[in-house]
Coordinates of C-alpha atoms and ligand atoms in Angstrom, one line a residue:
M1 CA 76.9 48.6 58.2
G2 CA 76.9 49.6 54.6
V3 CA 75.7 47.0 52.2
T4 CA 76.6 48.0 48.7
P5 CA 73.9 47.9 46.1
I6 CA 76.2 45.8 44.0
F7 CA 76.2 43.0 46.6
F8 CA 72.4 43.1 46.6
L9 CA 72.4 42.8 42.9
R10 CA 74.8 39.9 43.0
L11 CA 72.8 38.2 45.7
V12 CA 69.6 38.6 43.6
S13 CA 71.2 37.2 40.5
V14 CA 72.7 34.2 42.4
L15 CA 69.3 33.5 43.9
G16 CA 67.7 33.9 40.5
L17 CA 70.2 31.5 38.9
A18 CA 69.6 29.0 41.7
L19 CA 65.9 29.3 41.2
M20 CA 66.2 28.9 37.5
L21 CA 68.5 25.9 37.9
S22 CA 66.2 24.2 40.4
S23 CA 63.1 24.7 38.3
R24 CA 65.0 23.2 35.3
L25 CA 66.1 20.3 37.4
T26 CA 62.5 19.8 38.5
V27 CA 61.3 19.9 34.9
E28 CA 63.9 17.3 34.0
A29 CA 63.2 15.1 37.0
T30 CA 59.4 15.3 36.2
A31 CA 60.1 14.3 32.6
R32 CA 62.3 11.5 33.7
T33 CA 59.6 10.3 36.2
H34 CA 57.0 10.5 33.4
R35 CA 59.2 8.6 31.0
F36 CA 59.8 6.0 33.6
S37 CA 56.1 5.6 34.4
V38 CA 55.2 5.5 30.7
N39 CA 57.7 2.7 30.2
N40 CA 56.5 0.9 33.2
H41 CA 52.9 1.2 32.1
L42 CA 53.8 -0.1 28.6
K43 CA 55.5 -3.0 30.2
R44 CA 52.4 -3.8 32.3
L45 CA 50.1 -3.6 29.3
N46 CA 52.2 -5.2 26.6
K47 CA 53.0 -8.7 27.6
P48 CA 55.8 -10.7 25.8
P49 CA 54.1 -12.1 22.7
M50 CA 54.4 -15.5 21.1
K51 CA 53.8 -13.8 17.7
T52 CA 53.0 -10.3 16.4
I53 CA 50.8 -9.6 13.5
Q54 CA 50.8 -6.2 11.7
S55 CA 47.3 -5.1 10.7
P56 CA 46.8 -3.1 7.5
D57 CA 45.2 -0.3 9.7
G58 CA 48.5 0.2 11.5
D59 CA 47.7 -1.8 14.6
L60 CA 50.1 -4.3 16.0
I61 CA 48.4 -7.4 17.3
D62 CA 50.4 -9.3 19.9
C63 CA 49.4 -13.0 20.4
V64 CA 50.0 -13.4 24.1
H65 CA 49.9 -16.7 25.9
V66 CA 46.5 -17.0 27.6
L67 CA 48.1 -17.3 31.0
H68 CA 50.2 -14.2 30.5
Q69 CA 47.4 -11.7 29.6
P70 CA 47.0 -8.6 31.8
A71 CA 44.1 -10.1 33.8
F72 CA 46.6 -12.3 35.7
D73 CA 48.3 -9.3 37.2
H74 CA 45.2 -8.8 39.4
P75 CA 45.9 -10.0 42.9
F76 CA 42.6 -11.9 43.1
L77 CA 43.5 -13.8 39.9
K78 CA 46.8 -15.2 41.2
N79 CA 45.4 -18.7 41.7
H80 CA 42.6 -18.4 39.1
T81 CA 41.9 -21.3 36.8
V82 CA 40.9 -20.0 33.3
Q83 CA 37.4 -21.1 32.4
T84 CA 37.5 -22.3 28.8
I85 CA 33.7 -22.5 28.4
P86 CA 30.8 -20.9 30.2
E87 CA 28.7 -23.4 32.2
Y88 CA 25.5 -22.0 30.8
H89 CA 24.6 -20.2 27.6
P90 CA 21.3 -18.3 27.4
D91 CA 20.8 -19.1 23.7
G92 CA 19.7 -22.5 24.9
R93 CA 22.6 -24.4 23.3
R94 CA 25.4 -25.6 25.5
L95 CA 28.8 -24.8 24.1
F96 CA 31.2 -27.6 23.9
D97 CA 34.2 -25.5 23.0
A98 CA 33.3 -21.9 22.7
S99 CA 36.7 -20.9 21.4
K100 CA 36.5 -23.3 18.4
T101 CA 33.5 -23.0 16.0
K102 CA 33.2 -23.3 12.2
S103 CA 31.5 -20.3 10.6
K104 CA 33.4 -17.1 11.2
P105 CA 31.8 -14.2 9.4
N106 CA 32.9 -11.2 11.5
S107 CA 36.6 -11.3 10.7
Q108 CA 38.9 -8.5 11.8
M109 CA 41.3 -6.6 9.5
W110 CA 44.5 -8.1 11.0
H111 CA 43.3 -11.6 10.0
S112 CA 44.5 -10.8 6.4
N113 CA 48.1 -11.0 7.8
G114 CA 47.8 -14.0 10.1
R115 CA 46.2 -15.7 13.0
C116 CA 47.1 -16.2 16.6
P117 CA 48.2 -19.7 17.7
E118 CA 46.1 -21.8 20.0
N119 CA 46.5 -21.0 23.7
S120 CA 47.2 -17.4 22.9
V121 CA 44.9 -14.3 22.8
P122 CA 45.2 -11.4 20.4
I123 CA 45.9 -8.1 22.2
R124 CA 46.2 -4.7 20.4
R125 CA 49.6 -3.3 21.4
T126 CA 49.6 0.0 23.2
K127 CA 52.1 2.4 21.7
R128 CA 54.0 5.1 23.5
E129 CA 52.0 7.8 21.6
D130 CA 48.7 6.2 22.7
I131 CA 49.7 7.0 26.3
F132 CA 51.0 10.5 25.4
R133 CA 47.6 11.4 24.0
A134 CA 46.0 10.7 27.4
T135 CA 46.0 13.6 29.9
S136 CA 48.0 11.3 32.3
V137 CA 49.4 7.8 32.5
K138 CA 46.8 7.1 35.2
K139 CA 43.9 8.2 33.1
F140 CA 45.0 6.2 30.0
G141 CA 42.3 3.7 29.0
K142 CA 39.7 5.0 31.4
K143 CA 36.5 6.9 30.8
K144 CA 36.4 10.4 32.1
H145 CA 34.6 10.5 35.4
I146 CA 30.9 11.2 34.6
R147 CA 27.8 11.4 36.6
R148 CA 25.1 9.6 34.6
P149 CA 21.5 10.8 34.2
T150 CA 18.9 8.4 35.5
S151 CA 15.3 7.9 34.8
T152 CA 14.6 9.3 38.3
S153 CA 16.2 12.6 37.3
P154 CA 16.0 12.8 33.6
D155 CA 16.3 16.5 33.7
M156 CA 20.1 16.4 34.5
I157 CA 21.0 18.0 31.2
N158 CA 24.4 17.5 29.6
E159 CA 26.5 16.5 32.6
N160 CA 30.2 17.1 31.7
G161 CA 29.2 17.1 28.1
H162 CA 28.2 13.4 28.0
Q163 CA 25.1 13.0 25.9
H164 CA 23.0 9.9 25.5
A165 CA 20.1 8.6 23.3
I166 CA 19.2 5.3 24.9
A167 CA 16.5 2.7 25.5
Y168 CA 16.5 1.1 29.0
V169 CA 14.8 -1.2 31.4
E170 CA 14.9 -1.2 35.2
G171 CA 12.9 -2.4 38.2
D172 CA 13.8 -6.1 37.9
K173 CA 16.8 -8.4 38.2
Y174 CA 18.6 -8.8 34.9
Y175 CA 21.2 -11.5 34.2
G176 CA 22.4 -10.2 30.8
A177 CA 21.4 -8.5 27.6
K178 CA 21.7 -8.9 23.9
A179 CA 21.3 -6.8 20.8
T180 CA 22.3 -6.5 17.2
I181 CA 23.9 -3.1 16.6
N182 CA 24.1 -1.3 13.3
V183 CA 27.8 -0.3 12.6
W184 CA 28.7 3.2 11.4
K185 CA 31.6 5.6 11.4
P186 CA 30.3 8.8 13.1
K187 CA 32.4 12.0 12.6
I188 CA 34.1 13.3 15.7
Q189 CA 34.8 17.1 15.7
Q190 CA 37.4 17.3 18.5
S191 CA 39.9 14.5 19.2
N192 CA 39.1 14.4 22.9
E193 CA 35.4 13.6 22.1
F194 CA 34.1 10.1 21.3
S195 CA 31.0 8.5 19.9
L196 CA 29.9 5.0 20.9
S197 CA 27.0 2.6 20.6
Q198 CA 26.8 -0.1 23.2
I199 CA 25.0 -2.1 25.8
W200 CA 25.3 -1.2 29.5
I201 CA 24.8 -3.8 32.2
L202 CA 24.4 -1.7 35.4
G203 CA 24.3 -2.5 39.1
G204 CA 23.9 -0.1 42.1
S205 CA 23.2 3.6 41.8
F206 CA 24.7 6.3 39.8
G207 CA 26.6 7.5 42.8
Q208 CA 30.1 6.5 43.8
D209 CA 29.8 2.8 43.5
L210 CA 28.0 2.2 40.2
N211 CA 29.0 -1.2 38.7
S212 CA 28.9 -1.2 34.9
I213 CA 29.8 -3.7 32.1
E214 CA 29.8 -2.3 28.6
G215 CA 30.3 -3.5 25.1
G216 CA 29.8 -2.3 21.6
W217 CA 31.6 -0.1 19.0
Q218 CA 33.2 3.2 19.4
V219 CA 35.2 5.9 17.5
S220 CA 37.6 7.6 19.9
P221 CA 40.6 9.5 18.4
D222 CA 42.3 10.0 21.7
L223 CA 42.2 6.4 22.7
Y224 CA 43.2 4.8 19.4
G225 CA 44.9 7.6 17.4
D226 CA 42.5 7.4 14.5
N227 CA 38.8 7.7 13.5
N228 CA 38.2 4.0 12.9
T229 CA 35.1 2.2 14.3
R230 CA 36.4 -0.3 16.9
L231 CA 35.0 -3.1 19.0
F232 CA 35.3 -2.3 22.6
T233 CA 34.4 -3.3 26.2
Y234 CA 34.5 -1.3 29.4
W235 CA 34.0 -2.1 33.0
T236 CA 34.0 -0.3 36.4
S237 CA 33.0 -1.1 39.9
D238 CA 33.1 2.4 41.3
A239 CA 31.4 4.7 38.9
Y240 CA 34.4 5.3 36.5
Q241 CA 36.8 6.3 39.3
A242 CA 39.6 4.0 40.3
T243 CA 38.6 0.7 38.9
G244 CA 38.1 -0.5 35.3
C245 CA 39.2 0.4 31.8
Y246 CA 38.5 -0.1 28.2
N247 CA 39.4 -3.5 26.6
L248 CA 42.4 -5.2 28.2
L249 CA 44.0 -1.9 29.3
C250 CA 44.0 -3.0 32.9
S251 CA 43.7 -6.4 34.7
G252 CA 40.1 -7.6 34.9
F253 CA 38.6 -9.2 31.8
V254 CA 39.9 -12.7 31.1
Q255 CA 40.0 -13.3 27.4
I256 CA 39.8 -16.9 26.1
N257 CA 39.2 -16.2 22.3
S258 CA 42.2 -16.3 19.9
D259 CA 40.4 -14.8 16.9
I260 CA 39.0 -11.4 18.1
A261 CA 41.0 -8.6 19.5
M262 CA 39.4 -6.0 21.7
G263 CA 39.9 -2.5 20.3
A264 CA 40.4 -3.8 16.8
S265 CA 38.8 -2.0 13.8
I266 CA 35.4 -3.3 12.6
S267 CA 34.8 -3.5 8.8
P268 CA 32.8 -3.2 6.7
I269 CA 30.9 -0.1 7.9
S270 CA 27.3 0.8 6.8
G271 CA 26.7 3.5 4.2
Y272 CA 24.0 6.1 4.0
R273 CA 21.4 4.6 1.6
G274 CA 24.0 1.9 1.1
S275 CA 24.7 -1.6 2.5
Q276 CA 23.9 -2.1 6.2
Y277 CA 26.2 -4.0 8.5
D278 CA 25.6 -4.9 12.2
I279 CA 27.3 -6.8 15.0
S280 CA 25.7 -8.7 17.8
I281 CA 26.8 -8.5 21.4
L282 CA 25.6 -10.8 24.2
I283 CA 26.6 -10.3 27.8
W284 CA 25.4 -12.8 30.4
K285 CA 26.0 -14.0 33.8
D286 CA 27.0 -17.7 34.2
P287 CA 24.7 -18.9 37.1
K288 CA 27.2 -21.4 38.3
E289 CA 30.5 -19.5 38.6
G290 CA 28.8 -16.0 38.6
H291 CA 31.2 -14.6 36.0
W292 CA 29.9 -12.2 33.3
W293 CA 30.6 -13.5 29.8
M294 CA 30.7 -11.7 26.5
Q295 CA 29.9 -13.1 23.0
Y296 CA 30.6 -11.3 19.8
G297 CA 28.5 -12.4 16.7
N298 CA 27.1 -15.9 17.0
D299 CA 30.4 -17.6 17.2
Y300 CA 32.9 -15.8 19.3
V301 CA 32.8 -16.2 23.1
L302 CA 35.4 -13.6 23.9
G303 CA 35.9 -14.3 27.7
Y304 CA 34.6 -13.1 31.0
W305 CA 34.7 -10.6 33.8
P306 CA 35.2 -12.6 37.0
S307 CA 32.4 -11.9 39.5
F308 CA 34.8 -10.7 42.3
L309 CA 35.5 -7.5 40.3
F310 CA 32.1 -6.3 41.2
S311 CA 29.9 -5.6 44.2
Y312 CA 26.3 -5.2 43.0
L313 CA 26.8 -7.2 39.9
T314 CA 27.9 -10.3 41.8
D315 CA 24.2 -10.9 42.2
S316 CA 22.5 -9.4 39.2
A317 CA 22.0 -6.2 37.2
S318 CA 19.3 -3.7 38.2
M319 CA 19.3 -1.8 34.9
V320 CA 20.2 -2.4 31.3
E321 CA 20.7 0.3 28.7
W322 CA 21.2 0.2 24.9
G323 CA 22.1 3.1 22.7
G324 CA 24.5 5.8 22.0
E325 CA 26.8 8.2 24.0
V326 CA 28.9 11.0 22.8
V327 CA 31.0 13.7 24.4
N328 CA 30.2 17.3 23.4
S329 CA 33.1 19.5 24.4
E330 CA 31.2 22.8 23.5
V331 CA 33.7 24.7 21.4
D332 CA 33.2 28.5 21.8
G333 CA 29.9 27.9 23.6
Q334 CA 28.6 25.9 20.7
H335 CA 27.5 22.3 20.5
T336 CA 30.1 20.3 18.4
T337 CA 29.2 18.5 15.2
T338 CA 30.2 15.1 16.7
Q339 CA 27.7 12.6 15.4
M340 CA 26.0 9.7 17.2
G341 CA 25.1 6.5 15.3
S342 CA 24.9 7.4 11.6
G343 CA 24.7 11.1 12.3
H344 CA 21.1 11.1 11.2
F345 CA 17.9 11.3 13.3
P346 CA 15.7 8.2 14.0
S347 CA 12.9 9.6 11.9
E348 CA 14.9 8.8 8.7
G349 CA 14.6 5.1 9.4
F350 CA 16.4 2.1 7.9
G351 CA 19.5 2.7 5.7
K352 CA 19.9 6.2 7.1
A353 CA 19.5 6.2 10.8
S354 CA 21.4 3.7 13.0
Y355 CA 19.5 0.9 14.8
F356 CA 19.6 -1.6 17.6
R357 CA 17.5 -4.7 16.8
N358 CA 16.4 -7.8 18.6
V359 CA 17.0 -6.1 21.9
Q360 CA 16.7 -8.7 24.6
I361 CA 17.4 -9.3 28.3
V362 CA 18.4 -12.4 30.2
D363 CA 15.8 -13.1 32.8
R364 CA 16.1 -14.8 36.2
F365 CA 15.5 -18.2 34.6
N366 CA 18.5 -17.4 32.3
N367 CA 16.3 -17.1 29.2
L368 CA 16.7 -14.5 26.5
K369 CA 13.5 -12.5 26.3
P370 CA 12.3 -9.2 24.7
P371 CA 12.1 -6.7 27.6
K372 CA 8.6 -6.3 28.9
R373 CA 8.5 -2.5 29.1
I374 CA 11.2 -0.4 27.6
S375 CA 11.7 3.4 28.2
T376 CA 13.9 5.9 26.3
F377 CA 16.0 8.8 27.4
T378 CA 17.9 11.6 25.8
E379 CA 19.2 14.9 27.3
Q380 CA 18.6 17.0 24.2
S381 CA 16.4 15.3 21.5
R382 CA 17.2 18.1 19.1
C383 CA 20.8 17.0 19.1
Y384 CA 20.4 13.2 19.4
D385 CA 17.2 11.3 19.6
V386 CA 15.8 7.8 20.1
K387 CA 12.5 6.1 18.9
H388 CA 11.6 2.5 19.7
Y389 CA 9.3 0.0 18.0
S390 CA 8.6 -3.7 17.7
N391 CA 7.7 -6.1 15.0
A392 CA 8.0 -9.9 14.3
D393 CA 11.3 -9.7 12.5
W394 CA 13.3 -7.4 14.6
G395 CA 11.6 -7.9 17.9
T396 CA 12.1 -4.9 20.1
Y397 CA 14.2 -2.4 18.1
F398 CA 15.0 1.3 18.0
Y399 CA 16.6 4.0 15.9
Y400 CA 18.9 6.5 17.6
G401 CA 21.5 9.2 17.0
G402 CA 21.8 12.5 15.3
P403 CA 24.2 15.1 14.0
G404 CA 25.0 17.1 17.1
K405 CA 25.1 20.8 16.1
N406 CA 22.3 21.8 13.7
P407 CA 19.9 24.8 13.5
N408 CA 17.9 23.3 16.4
C409 CA 20.9 22.3 18.5
Q410 CA 23.5 25.1 18.9
Ligands
NAG501 C1 47.1 -18.8 46.3 O1 47.5 -20.1 46.7 C2 48.5 -20.0 47.7 C3 49.0 -21.5 47.9 O2 47.9 -22.3 47.9 C4 48.0 -19.4 48.9 O3 49.0 -19.3 49.9 C5 47.5 -18.0 48.6 O4 46.9 -17.4 49.7 C6 46.5 -18.0 47.4 N1 46.2 -16.6 47.0 C7 45.0 -16.2 46.8 C8 44.8 -14.7 46.4 O5 44.0 -16.9 46.9
NAG502 C1 39.8 12.3 12.3 O1 38.7 13.1 11.7 C2 38.9 14.5 11.9 C3 37.7 15.2 11.2 O2 36.5 14.6 11.7 C4 40.2 15.0 11.3 O3 40.3 16.3 11.5 C5 41.3 14.2 11.9 O4 42.5 14.5 11.2 C6 41.1 12.7 11.8 N1 42.2 12.0 12.5 C7 42.9 11.1 12.1 C8 44.0 10.5 12.9 O5 42.7 10.6 10.9

C-alpha cells in the first residue's frame, strides 16, 4: 500500500487547520464566557440606583435603596430586618438615630454634586475596567491570599511581599477598637501594590480560618484605577480565601448611612511640614445582637457586619492591630519605593511621620479604654518602622511608616 507523501502533507495541513480553528474557537468561547461573567458580576455589584451622582474625581456614586444593597443577596440575609441603630455605643452615649446627626465635618468629594435620598445608601459604582484590572473576576475586590506574621513567629519575614508596621494587643477578649488615623497619600511604585493604614479586629489563628474585620484608608491603583486615598473596609472569615471583600464588593456588610460611600476618596490629605488631617474609625460589637458596627468620624455610623458572617468573632476578638501594610512586589530583586504612611520614618515625628492617636480598645464591659500593654511589630524596620508613646492629649499613640527602598533597605 503506497501512501503518497502528498496525501500525508494534505492530512497534516487539514489537521493543522482543524487545530488552529478549534483553538481560535476556544479563545472566542473563553472571551465570551469572560464577557458574560464580567457582565453578571457587574449586575450583581451595581444595583439599580434611585439616583446617580457624578463625583469630581471620576467616581459614579449610585444611591441604592437600603433594601436593595448587595448585602441582601446573602442567603442568610433573606429575612433580615435592617437595624437602623446599634443597641449599644461604647462612647457612652446612646444614639437615637445614628444616620441623622447635625455636624458633618468629614464630607466626601461627591457631596459637591448632590446627596443621596433618605432610605438609600451611596455605593461607588464598579466599572467594567475595574474588573479587567483584577487578575480574574473571582479575585476582584479581594485581598491576595496572605499568611500573616504573628507575635509568636515574628521572624516570618516578608511573606508574599506583604509588609507591616503595626501596634497590637492580644491575650484578652476584645469587643472593638478605635483610633484616629493621620491621612496621607503614599506613593505606590507598581500598580499591583497597595499601601494602607487601618485597624484590624482579629479572631482565630493566622491559619485557614482567621476572622478579620478591617477599616481605614488605602491607596490601591489596581482596585480603584487611581492613586487617591480612599476610605475602605475589609472582612474575611477564612483567612482571605473564599469569603469577604473590600467595601460593598460582595454581600456581607449592611450599610445604613446615606452620606458616606465606602471606597470614596478622602480629602484633604496631610502635607509634609504642612496641615495635618486625620479620620477616626471605631469598630465595636453590639452586645445585644452581636453585630460588629463601624463608625466614621464622630457622626457617621456606617452600618454593620452581621455576626453570622463569622465564626470566632461571633464571640469576641482575640487580637487587635493598628498600623500600616504595603505590598512590596520586588522589582528586579529590589525592594520597591512604595511608601507606608507619609513615606517617612517614625523618628521624624509630627507633621512628617504618619500617626495613629487615641488608640483604644473596647473591653468586656463595653467601655473604650487605652490598651493595657501594647506591642509593636515590623518585618524590616529599615524599610518601614513603628514607635509607640503615650501622653495626656493623645493617649496611646504611635508613629509608623517609611519610604520602602532606601540605602538601608534594598
Ligand atoms: C425566611 O422566611 C421564610 C418564611 O417565613 C422561611 O420559609 C425561610 O426558611 C426563611 N429563610 C431563612 C434563611 O431564614
Ligand atoms: C499613580 O502613580 C504612579 C507613580 O507613583 C504613576 O506612574 C501612575 O500613572 C499613577 N496612576 C494614575 C492612574 O494616576
